[in-house]
Short mmCIF file of C-alpha atoms in Angstrom, two decimals:
data_model
loop_
_atom_site.label_atom_id
_atom_site.label_comp_id
_atom_site.label_asym_id
_atom_site.label_seq_id
_atom_site.Cartn_x
_atom_site.Cartn_y
_atom_site.Cartn_z
CA MET A 1139 -0.09 0.02 0.05
CA ARG A 1140 1.17 3.50 -0.86
CA ILE A 1141 0.45 6.50 1.25
CA LEU A 1142 1.06 10.07 0.43
CA HIS A 1143 0.96 12.51 3.03
CA PHE A 1144 0.35 16.44 2.94
CA ASN A 1145 1.57 18.69 5.68
CA GLU A 1146 2.81 22.13 5.15
CA HIS A 1147 6.02 21.61 7.33
CA LEU A 1148 8.36 18.82 7.85
CA SER A 1149 10.34 19.33 11.14
CA TRP A 1150 10.63 18.38 14.85
CA ALA A 1151 9.27 21.84 15.92
CA GLY A 1152 5.40 21.55 15.69
CA GLY A 1153 3.26 19.19 17.26
CA VAL A 1154 1.43 17.62 14.11
CA GLU A 1155 5.13 17.13 12.64
CA THR A 1156 6.03 15.55 15.63
CA TYR A 1157 3.45 13.42 15.78
CA LEU A 1158 3.98 12.47 11.82
CA LEU A 1159 7.78 11.70 12.30
CA HIS A 1160 6.96 9.18 14.99
CA LEU A 1161 3.91 7.87 12.67
CA ILE A 1162 5.89 7.04 9.47
CA PRO A 1163 8.67 4.94 10.71
CA ARG A 1164 6.17 2.84 12.51
CA LEU A 1165 3.90 2.49 9.35
CA ALA A 1166 6.72 1.54 7.14
CA ALA A 1167 7.67 -1.37 9.67
CA GLN A 1168 4.25 -2.65 8.98
CA GLY A 1169 5.13 -2.63 5.19
CA ILE A 1170 3.37 0.37 4.13
CA GLU A 1171 5.36 2.62 1.55
CA GLN A 1172 4.95 6.33 2.29
CA HIS A 1173 5.46 9.61 0.80
CA TYR A 1174 5.53 13.24 2.43
CA ALA A 1175 4.76 16.36 0.40
CA PHE A 1176 5.70 19.59 2.36
CA ALA A 1177 6.30 23.32 1.55
CA GLN A 1178 8.86 24.05 4.40
CA GLY A 1179 11.36 22.07 6.65
CA ASP A 1180 14.08 19.53 6.17
CA ALA A 1181 13.80 17.13 3.34
CA SER A 1182 16.48 14.69 5.14
CA LEU A 1183 14.17 13.82 7.83
CA TRP A 1184 12.19 11.36 5.68
CA PRO A 1185 13.75 9.77 2.47
CA ASN A 1186 10.39 9.78 0.43
CA SER A 1187 9.80 13.56 1.11
CA ILE A 1188 8.64 15.70 -1.64
CA PRO A 1189 9.43 19.52 -1.64
CA LEU A 1190 6.03 21.04 -2.56
CA PRO A 1191 6.02 24.71 -1.96
CA GLU A 1192 2.80 25.45 -3.09
CA LEU A 1193 1.34 23.82 -0.19
CA ALA A 1194 2.07 27.37 1.76
CA GLY A 1195 0.58 29.38 -0.89
CA PHE A 1196 -2.15 31.99 -0.09
CA GLY A 1197 -4.96 33.04 -2.38
CA ARG A 1198 -6.57 32.02 -5.58
CA ARG A 1199 -3.65 32.35 -7.78
CA ALA A 1200 -1.70 29.99 -4.92
CA GLU A 1201 -4.55 27.67 -5.36
CA ALA A 1202 -4.19 27.50 -8.90
CA ALA A 1203 -0.62 26.68 -8.88
CA GLY A 1204 -1.23 24.28 -5.80
CA TYR A 1205 -4.16 22.22 -7.82
CA ALA A 1206 -1.80 22.06 -10.95
CA ARG A 1207 1.31 21.04 -9.25
CA THR A 1208 -0.64 18.64 -7.06
CA GLN A 1209 -2.37 16.99 -10.13
CA ARG A 1210 1.13 16.08 -11.59
CA LEU A 1211 2.17 14.72 -8.50
CA LEU A 1212 -0.61 12.45 -7.76
CA ARG A 1213 -0.62 11.08 -11.70
CA ASP A 1214 3.06 10.08 -11.29
CA LEU A 1215 2.74 8.60 -7.65
CA ARG A 1216 -0.72 7.03 -7.96
CA PRO A 1217 -1.18 6.70 -4.00
CA ASP A 1218 -3.64 4.14 -2.73
CA VAL A 1219 -4.79 6.85 -0.06
CA ILE A 1220 -3.96 10.32 0.17
CA HIS A 1221 -3.70 11.47 3.88
CA ILE A 1222 -4.11 15.38 4.50
CA HIS A 1223 -2.93 16.98 7.72
CA ARG A 1224 -2.52 20.37 7.81
CA VAL A 1225 -2.80 22.12 4.33
CA TYR A 1226 -4.25 25.78 3.66
CA ASN A 1227 -4.05 25.74 -0.05
CA LEU A 1228 -7.62 24.75 -1.33
CA GLY A 1229 -6.24 24.05 -4.74
CA VAL A 1230 -4.33 21.06 -3.17
CA ILE A 1231 -7.03 19.54 -1.29
CA GLN A 1232 -9.54 19.97 -4.37
CA ALA A 1233 -6.74 17.80 -6.53
CA CYS A 1234 -6.58 15.30 -4.03
CA LEU A 1235 -10.28 14.86 -3.96
CA GLU A 1236 -9.92 14.03 -7.78
CA ASN A 1237 -7.61 11.68 -7.87
CA GLY A 1238 -8.08 9.24 -4.76
CA PRO A 1239 -9.46 8.62 -1.56
CA VAL A 1240 -8.70 11.05 0.93
CA VAL A 1241 -8.33 10.74 4.61
CA VAL A 1242 -7.92 14.13 6.53
CA THR A 1243 -6.68 14.37 10.34
CA CYS A 1244 -8.35 17.19 12.37
CA HIS A 1245 -5.34 18.12 14.26
CA ASP A 1246 -6.78 21.24 15.26
CA TYR A 1247 -9.71 23.41 13.93
CA LEU A 1248 -8.36 24.68 10.82
CA TYR A 1249 -11.03 22.99 8.79
CA LEU A 1250 -13.91 24.12 10.91
CA CYS A 1251 -13.18 27.35 12.33
CA PRO A 1252 -11.86 30.38 10.56
CA ALA A 1253 -9.65 31.28 13.37
CA ALA A 1254 -8.70 27.50 13.55
CA SER A 1255 -9.22 27.62 17.27
CA PHE A 1256 -12.82 28.05 18.51
CA PHE A 1257 -11.35 30.57 20.79
CA HIS A 1258 -12.25 34.31 21.60
CA ARG A 1259 -9.11 36.06 22.55
CA ARG A 1260 -10.54 39.11 24.25
CA THR A 1261 -12.81 37.39 26.63
CA GLN A 1262 -10.75 34.10 26.77
CA THR A 1263 -13.76 31.90 26.31
CA ILE A 1264 -14.23 28.93 23.99
CA CYS A 1265 -16.74 29.62 20.97
CA ARG A 1266 -19.72 27.13 20.85
CA ARG A 1267 -21.04 28.27 17.53
CA ARG A 1268 -20.79 26.78 13.97
CA ALA A 1269 -19.00 28.84 11.46
CA GLY A 1270 -20.94 31.21 9.59
CA PRO A 1271 -21.07 35.06 8.41
CA ALA A 1272 -22.12 35.83 12.22
CA CYS A 1273 -18.43 35.09 12.90
CA PHE A 1274 -17.22 38.56 11.40
CA ALA A 1275 -19.48 40.44 13.88
CA VAL A 1276 -18.65 38.27 16.99
CA THR A 1277 -14.70 39.04 16.20
CA LEU A 1278 -15.28 42.54 16.44
CA PHE A 1279 -16.32 41.95 20.29
CA LYS A 1280 -14.47 38.62 21.27
CA HIS A 1281 -11.54 39.26 18.80
CA CYS A 1282 -10.87 35.46 17.30
CA LEU A 1283 -10.62 36.34 13.72
CA THR A 1284 -7.62 38.22 12.27
CA PRO A 1285 -8.63 42.13 11.83
CA ARG A 1286 -7.20 42.11 8.37
CA PRO A 1287 -10.44 41.71 5.99
CA ARG A 1288 -8.70 39.85 3.10
CA PHE A 1289 -7.24 37.16 5.33
CA ALA A 1290 -10.13 36.83 7.47
CA ALA A 1291 -12.31 36.19 4.20
CA ALA A 1292 -9.74 33.83 3.05
CA TYR A 1293 -10.12 31.67 6.37
CA TYR A 1294 -13.75 31.96 6.25
CA ARG A 1295 -13.75 30.43 2.61
CA ARG A 1296 -11.39 27.78 3.62
CA VAL A 1297 -13.81 26.64 6.36
CA ARG A 1298 -16.90 27.08 4.06
CA THR A 1299 -15.23 25.20 1.00
CA PHE A 1300 -14.24 22.17 3.23
CA VAL A 1301 -17.55 21.99 5.10
CA ARG A 1302 -19.15 21.96 1.43
CA TRP A 1303 -17.04 18.96 0.52
CA LYS A 1304 -17.43 16.80 3.66
CA ASP A 1305 -19.27 14.25 1.56
CA ARG A 1306 -16.08 13.81 -0.69
CA PHE A 1307 -13.75 12.70 1.78
CA ALA A 1308 -13.29 9.28 2.48
CA ALA A 1309 -12.97 9.69 6.41
CA VAL A 1310 -12.18 12.47 8.56
CA LEU A 1311 -9.78 11.34 11.74
CA CYS A 1312 -10.69 12.98 15.18
CA PRO A 1313 -7.84 13.19 18.13
CA SER A 1314 -11.17 13.03 20.55
CA GLU A 1315 -14.83 12.57 20.63
CA SER A 1316 -15.10 16.31 21.38
CA VAL A 1317 -13.54 16.98 17.92
CA ARG A 1318 -15.97 14.64 16.13
CA GLU A 1319 -18.87 16.24 17.77
CA ARG A 1320 -17.89 19.62 16.31
CA LEU A 1321 -17.93 17.81 12.96
CA LEU A 1322 -21.22 16.32 13.45
CA ALA A 1323 -22.55 19.75 13.95
CA HIS A 1324 -21.17 20.69 10.69
CA ALA A 1325 -23.26 17.77 9.20
CA PHE A 1326 -20.30 15.49 8.32
CA PRO A 1327 -21.56 11.88 8.06
CA ALA A 1328 -21.27 10.05 11.16
CA GLU A 1329 -19.87 6.98 9.32
CA LYS A 1330 -16.86 8.85 8.09
CA ALA A 1331 -16.13 11.03 11.21
CA ILE A 1332 -13.65 8.60 13.21
CA THR A 1333 -12.23 9.11 16.64
CA LEU A 1334 -8.67 8.16 16.61
CA PRO A 1335 -6.79 9.63 19.69
CA TYR A 1336 -3.04 10.03 19.21
CA PHE A 1337 -0.62 7.88 20.82
CA CYS A 1338 1.51 8.42 23.69
CA PRO A 1339 5.18 8.52 22.63
CA VAL A 1340 6.47 8.12 26.06
CA SER A 1341 6.75 4.50 26.98
CA PRO A 1342 4.47 3.65 30.15
CA ARG A 1343 6.09 2.67 33.40
CA ALA A 1344 5.64 -1.02 34.39
CA GLU A 1345 4.67 0.13 37.68
CA PRO A 1346 3.86 3.10 39.95
CA ARG A 1347 6.95 5.37 40.50
CA PRO A 1348 8.41 6.06 43.86
CA LEU A 1349 6.70 9.30 45.15
CA PRO A 1350 8.86 12.51 45.33
CA SER A 1351 10.23 13.52 48.56
CA THR A 1352 9.26 17.28 47.61
CA PRO A 1353 5.72 18.40 46.82
CA THR A 1354 6.05 19.42 43.13
CA LEU A 1355 3.58 20.55 40.78
CA LEU A 1356 4.78 20.83 37.24
CA PHE A 1357 3.42 22.72 34.01
CA LEU A 1358 4.93 21.67 30.71
CA GLY A 1359 3.99 23.58 27.71
CA ARG A 1360 3.91 27.06 25.83
CA ILE A 1361 4.09 29.75 27.76
CA ARG A 1362 0.97 31.53 26.12
CA PRO A 1363 -2.25 32.74 27.91
CA ILE A 1364 -4.60 29.85 26.02
CA LYS A 1365 -2.23 27.41 27.95
CA GLY A 1366 -3.78 28.65 31.39
CA TYR A 1367 0.00 29.17 32.66
CA ASP A 1368 -1.20 32.25 34.99
CA VAL A 1369 -3.85 29.52 36.35
CA PHE A 1370 -0.76 27.15 37.37
CA ILE A 1371 0.89 30.38 39.07
CA ARG A 1372 -2.09 31.15 40.75
CA CYS A 1373 -2.85 27.62 41.89
CA LEU A 1374 0.72 27.49 43.15
CA GLY A 1375 0.26 30.48 45.31
CA LEU A 1376 -2.46 28.87 47.19
CA ILE A 1377 -0.50 25.64 48.26
CA PRO A 1378 2.36 27.35 50.53
CA ASN A 1379 4.17 23.63 51.11
CA ALA A 1380 4.65 23.07 47.07
CA ARG A 1381 6.93 24.04 44.96
CA GLY A 1382 6.32 24.72 41.18
CA LEU A 1383 8.20 23.86 37.95
CA MET A 1384 7.48 25.36 34.75
CA VAL A 1385 8.83 24.25 31.32
CA GLY A 1386 8.23 25.72 28.20
CA ASP A 1387 9.58 28.19 25.17
CA LEU A 1388 10.46 30.85 27.82
CA THR A 1389 11.68 34.23 26.26
CA PRO A 1390 12.94 37.31 28.22
CA GLU A 1391 9.60 39.03 27.67
CA SER A 1392 7.57 35.74 28.59
CA SER A 1393 9.92 35.07 31.77
CA ARG A 1394 9.16 38.49 33.14
CA ARG A 1395 5.46 38.05 32.66
CA VAL A 1396 5.75 34.76 34.79
CA THR A 1397 7.83 36.28 37.28
CA ASP A 1398 5.46 39.49 37.78
CA THR A 1399 2.51 36.96 38.23
CA ALA A 1400 4.12 34.75 40.54
CA ARG A 1401 5.41 37.85 42.54
CA THR A 1402 1.62 39.16 42.82
CA ALA A 1403 0.64 35.42 43.90
CA GLY A 1404 3.30 35.05 46.41
CA CYS A 1405 4.90 32.18 44.92
CA GLU A 1406 7.82 33.48 43.28
CA ASP A 1407 10.70 31.88 45.68
CA ARG A 1408 8.87 28.55 44.95
CA LEU A 1409 8.51 28.54 41.21
CA THR A 1410 11.71 27.35 39.15
CA LEU A 1411 11.46 28.20 35.45
CA ARG A 1412 13.51 26.46 32.57
CA GLY A 1413 13.43 26.49 28.60
CA TRP A 1414 12.33 23.33 26.72
CA ALA A 1415 13.94 20.03 27.73
CA SER A 1416 15.09 17.18 25.82
CA ARG A 1417 13.05 13.75 25.68
CA GLU A 1418 15.36 12.21 28.53
CA GLU A 1419 14.88 15.35 30.63
CA ILE A 1420 11.31 15.34 30.23
CA THR A 1421 10.94 11.77 31.44
CA ALA A 1422 13.38 12.88 34.57
CA LEU A 1423 10.93 15.63 35.23
CA PHE A 1424 7.74 13.84 35.22
CA GLU A 1425 9.68 11.37 37.95
CA ALA A 1426 10.47 14.41 40.13
CA ALA A 1427 6.59 15.80 40.00
CA SER A 1428 4.11 15.08 42.33
CA VAL A 1429 1.20 16.30 40.24
CA PHE A 1430 1.17 17.37 36.65
CA VAL A 1431 -1.37 20.38 36.11
CA PHE A 1432 -3.07 20.87 32.69
CA PRO A 1433 -4.65 24.21 33.04
CA SER A 1434 -5.44 24.95 29.47
CA ILE A 1435 -8.24 27.17 28.49
CA TRP A 1436 -8.96 26.78 24.95
CA PRO A 1437 -10.71 23.38 23.60
CA GLU A 1438 -7.74 21.12 23.06
CA THR A 1439 -8.18 18.58 20.44
CA LEU A 1440 -6.65 16.06 22.97
CA GLY A 1441 -3.70 17.14 25.09
CA ILE A 1442 -0.57 14.62 24.60
CA VAL A 1443 1.28 16.13 27.27
CA GLY A 1444 -1.24 14.73 29.63
CA LEU A 1445 -0.70 11.45 28.18
CA GLU A 1446 3.08 11.80 28.61
CA ALA A 1447 2.43 12.38 32.29
CA MET A 1448 0.03 9.65 32.91
CA ALA A 1449 2.70 7.28 31.43
CA ARG A 1450 4.98 7.97 34.12
CA GLY A 1451 2.29 7.43 36.75
CA VAL A 1452 1.93 11.31 37.62
CA PRO A 1453 -1.82 11.87 38.58
CA VAL A 1454 -3.14 15.06 36.46
CA VAL A 1455 -5.05 17.96 37.47
CA ALA A 1456 -6.49 19.27 34.30
CA ALA A 1457 -9.18 21.65 32.91
CA ASP A 1458 -12.12 20.20 31.49
CA VAL A 1459 -11.72 21.40 28.04
CA GLY A 1460 -12.03 20.00 24.50
CA GLY A 1461 -10.69 16.52 24.29
CA VAL A 1462 -9.23 16.41 27.94
CA ARG A 1463 -12.15 13.79 29.06
CA GLN A 1464 -10.87 11.47 26.21
CA TRP A 1465 -7.70 10.32 28.91
CA LEU A 1466 -8.59 11.97 31.87
CA LYS A 1467 -11.19 10.20 34.30
CA ASP A 1468 -12.29 12.39 36.97
CA GLY A 1469 -11.57 10.73 40.42
CA GLU A 1470 -9.75 7.79 38.53
CA ASN A 1471 -6.60 8.92 37.18
CA GLY A 1472 -6.61 12.53 38.10
CA PHE A 1473 -9.04 15.45 38.55
CA LEU A 1474 -11.06 17.71 36.10
CA VAL A 1475 -11.53 21.00 37.26
CA PRO A 1476 -13.19 24.20 35.57
CA PRO A 1477 -10.93 26.26 33.18
CA LYS A 1478 -9.54 29.34 34.72
CA ASP A 1479 -10.36 28.18 38.30
CA ALA A 1480 -6.98 28.73 40.11
CA ALA A 1481 -8.97 27.88 43.59
CA ALA A 1482 -10.44 24.66 42.30
CA THR A 1483 -7.16 23.46 40.66
CA ALA A 1484 -5.30 24.12 43.96
CA ALA A 1485 -7.98 22.37 45.95
CA ALA A 1486 -7.55 19.12 43.58
CA ALA A 1487 -3.86 19.48 43.70
CA ARG A 1488 -3.49 19.88 47.36
CA ARG A 1489 -6.10 16.89 47.95
CA LEU A 1490 -3.52 14.72 45.97
CA LEU A 1491 -0.49 16.00 47.70
CA GLU A 1492 -1.92 15.37 51.18
CA SER A 1493 -2.74 11.48 50.36
CA PRO A 1494 0.21 9.51 49.20
CA GLN A 1495 -1.98 6.63 48.83
CA LEU A 1496 -4.48 8.77 46.58
CA MET A 1497 -1.26 9.64 44.23
CA LEU A 1498 -0.37 6.21 44.07
CA ARG A 1499 -3.45 4.74 43.25
CA MET A 1500 -4.10 7.41 40.64
CA GLY A 1501 -0.75 7.22 39.09
CA LYS A 1502 -1.27 3.50 38.55
CA ALA A 1503 -4.78 3.99 37.15
CA ALA A 1504 -2.88 6.57 34.62
CA ILE A 1505 -0.36 3.97 33.70
CA GLU A 1506 -3.26 1.49 32.86
CA THR A 1507 -5.41 4.04 31.03
CA ILE A 1508 -1.95 4.65 28.73
CA GLN A 1509 -1.67 0.67 28.42
CA ASN A 1510 -5.30 0.11 27.57
CA GLY A 1511 -5.91 2.75 24.84
CA PHE A 1512 -2.57 4.87 23.92
CA LEU A 1513 -0.23 2.76 22.99
CA PRO A 1514 1.42 3.34 19.53
CA GLU A 1515 0.54 -0.05 18.18
CA GLN A 1516 -3.15 0.37 19.04
CA HIS A 1517 -3.19 3.51 17.16
CA ILE A 1518 -1.29 2.09 14.19
CA ALA A 1519 -3.48 -0.82 13.93
CA ARG A 1520 -6.90 1.64 13.81
CA LEU A 1521 -5.34 3.76 11.28
CA VAL A 1522 -4.00 0.67 9.05
CA GLU A 1523 -7.62 -0.27 9.30
CA VAL A 1524 -8.79 2.78 8.13
CA TYR A 1525 -6.34 3.04 5.07
CA HIS A 1526 -7.17 -0.51 3.82
CA SER A 1527 -10.90 -0.05 4.60
CA ARG A 1528 -10.90 3.24 2.13
CA ALA A 1529 -8.67 1.98 -0.43
CA ARG A 1530 -10.79 -1.49 -0.60
CA HIS A 1531 -13.85 0.62 -0.90
CA VAL A 1532 -12.54 2.42 -3.77
CA GLU A 1533 -11.33 -0.86 -5.51
CA ALA A 1534 -14.47 -2.52 -5.01
CA ALA A 1535 -16.46 0.51 -6.60
CA GLU A 1536 -13.96 0.70 -9.64
CA THR A 1537 -14.31 -3.01 -10.29
CA PRO A 1538 -16.64 -3.86 -13.23
CA VAL A 1539 -19.48 -6.06 -12.64
#
C-alpha cells in the first residue's frame, strides 16, 4: 500500500510534525510505502519527502498553482490513499479529492473554524457556534479572527469550502470525541467521522514510581495565555508547602510576565523556570513531579502532554476543556476542574499532595489508561484498518461487474 501525506511543514518543531515523524517509521515497519509532501522544512528527515512549495501558498492564484502541481504529483505517484494533515491551499485539497480516496486528520480546528481555534481571545472563552457569516460580527467584540479583512475572508472561505466538500472525503479522523462532535455539528457524515486519539510517545512505566520527597507541581507547555500558565501560578500561590516547575518556550518577555504573576501570587521564591527540555530530561521531570497540572483554557483537541505525564504514573489535574475527557477520568486517574479556576485547581492538587495513597492509586490508574488505549501499536492498527477499508472501498467501486 502506498500512502501520500500532505503537511505544510516537515520538522521536529510542531506538534503535528512530531506526531508524523513518530508515525511514519512505525507505518513503514508494517510494510506501508509512504511519501511526504511538504512546503517548508528538512527533506532529510524522511527519505521519501517531496518539496511542494505551493502547499504554503495563499490566495486564488496560489490555489491554481497548487492544484496543477498536485495533479501532476498524484498522476505520477498514484497513491492508494491520500492523507491530508495541515494544508491551507484549497487547490491542493481539490486535486487530492479528484485523484483518490482522501483521509483528513483534524489536528486542530483549521477546517471548521476561520480562526482555527474556536476560542475568543479578548474574552478568553470557548466558542460554541458553527462557522457562519456571524463570525465576522462576533470577532469585533470577542477578537478571534484576524482584523485584516482579506485574510479573514480567505480563512472563512477555507472553512466553508471544506464543509461543502464533506461528503467527498473518505474519512475524517478526530483526536477525540470532542472534535468529532464539532464535525457532526457541521453535518459531516457520522460514518466518516472517526475518533482516533493520538498515541503516547512516552513508554508507560511497568509499575507506579516512588513518590517525590518534595511536593512539586509541574507545568509543561507553551507559555501562552491559552495554555493557562497564569492559572498554574495562581494555583501554586494557594499551596504554600509546594514548589512549582514551569518548562516551556520561555523568552525574556514571557519570563518577566511569569515572574510578575508569581510575585503577585506570592510564590516567586517557590517557582523554578526552565526552557524546553530534551525527551530524556522531560521523562526525568515527570519522575520528580508529584502532580502534573494541565490548565489549558482553549478546547484542546486532545492534550498529548497529559498522556506523557500519565505514562510515567503522574496523576493529572486538568481543566475540563475540549478532548481532555478522552484520557482523564475524573476521580480515577486525576481530577477535572473548571477552566480558569485557580482555587479549584489548587484544591484538587492539594487533595493529591495530602494523600500519598491517592497519588499512588491514581498514578497506577494513569499508567493503565495509557496501556489500555494510547499505545503506538493500538493507534497504528486502527489507522491501517482505516487505510485498507477506504482503499478497498474505492477498488470495489471501480471493479466492473
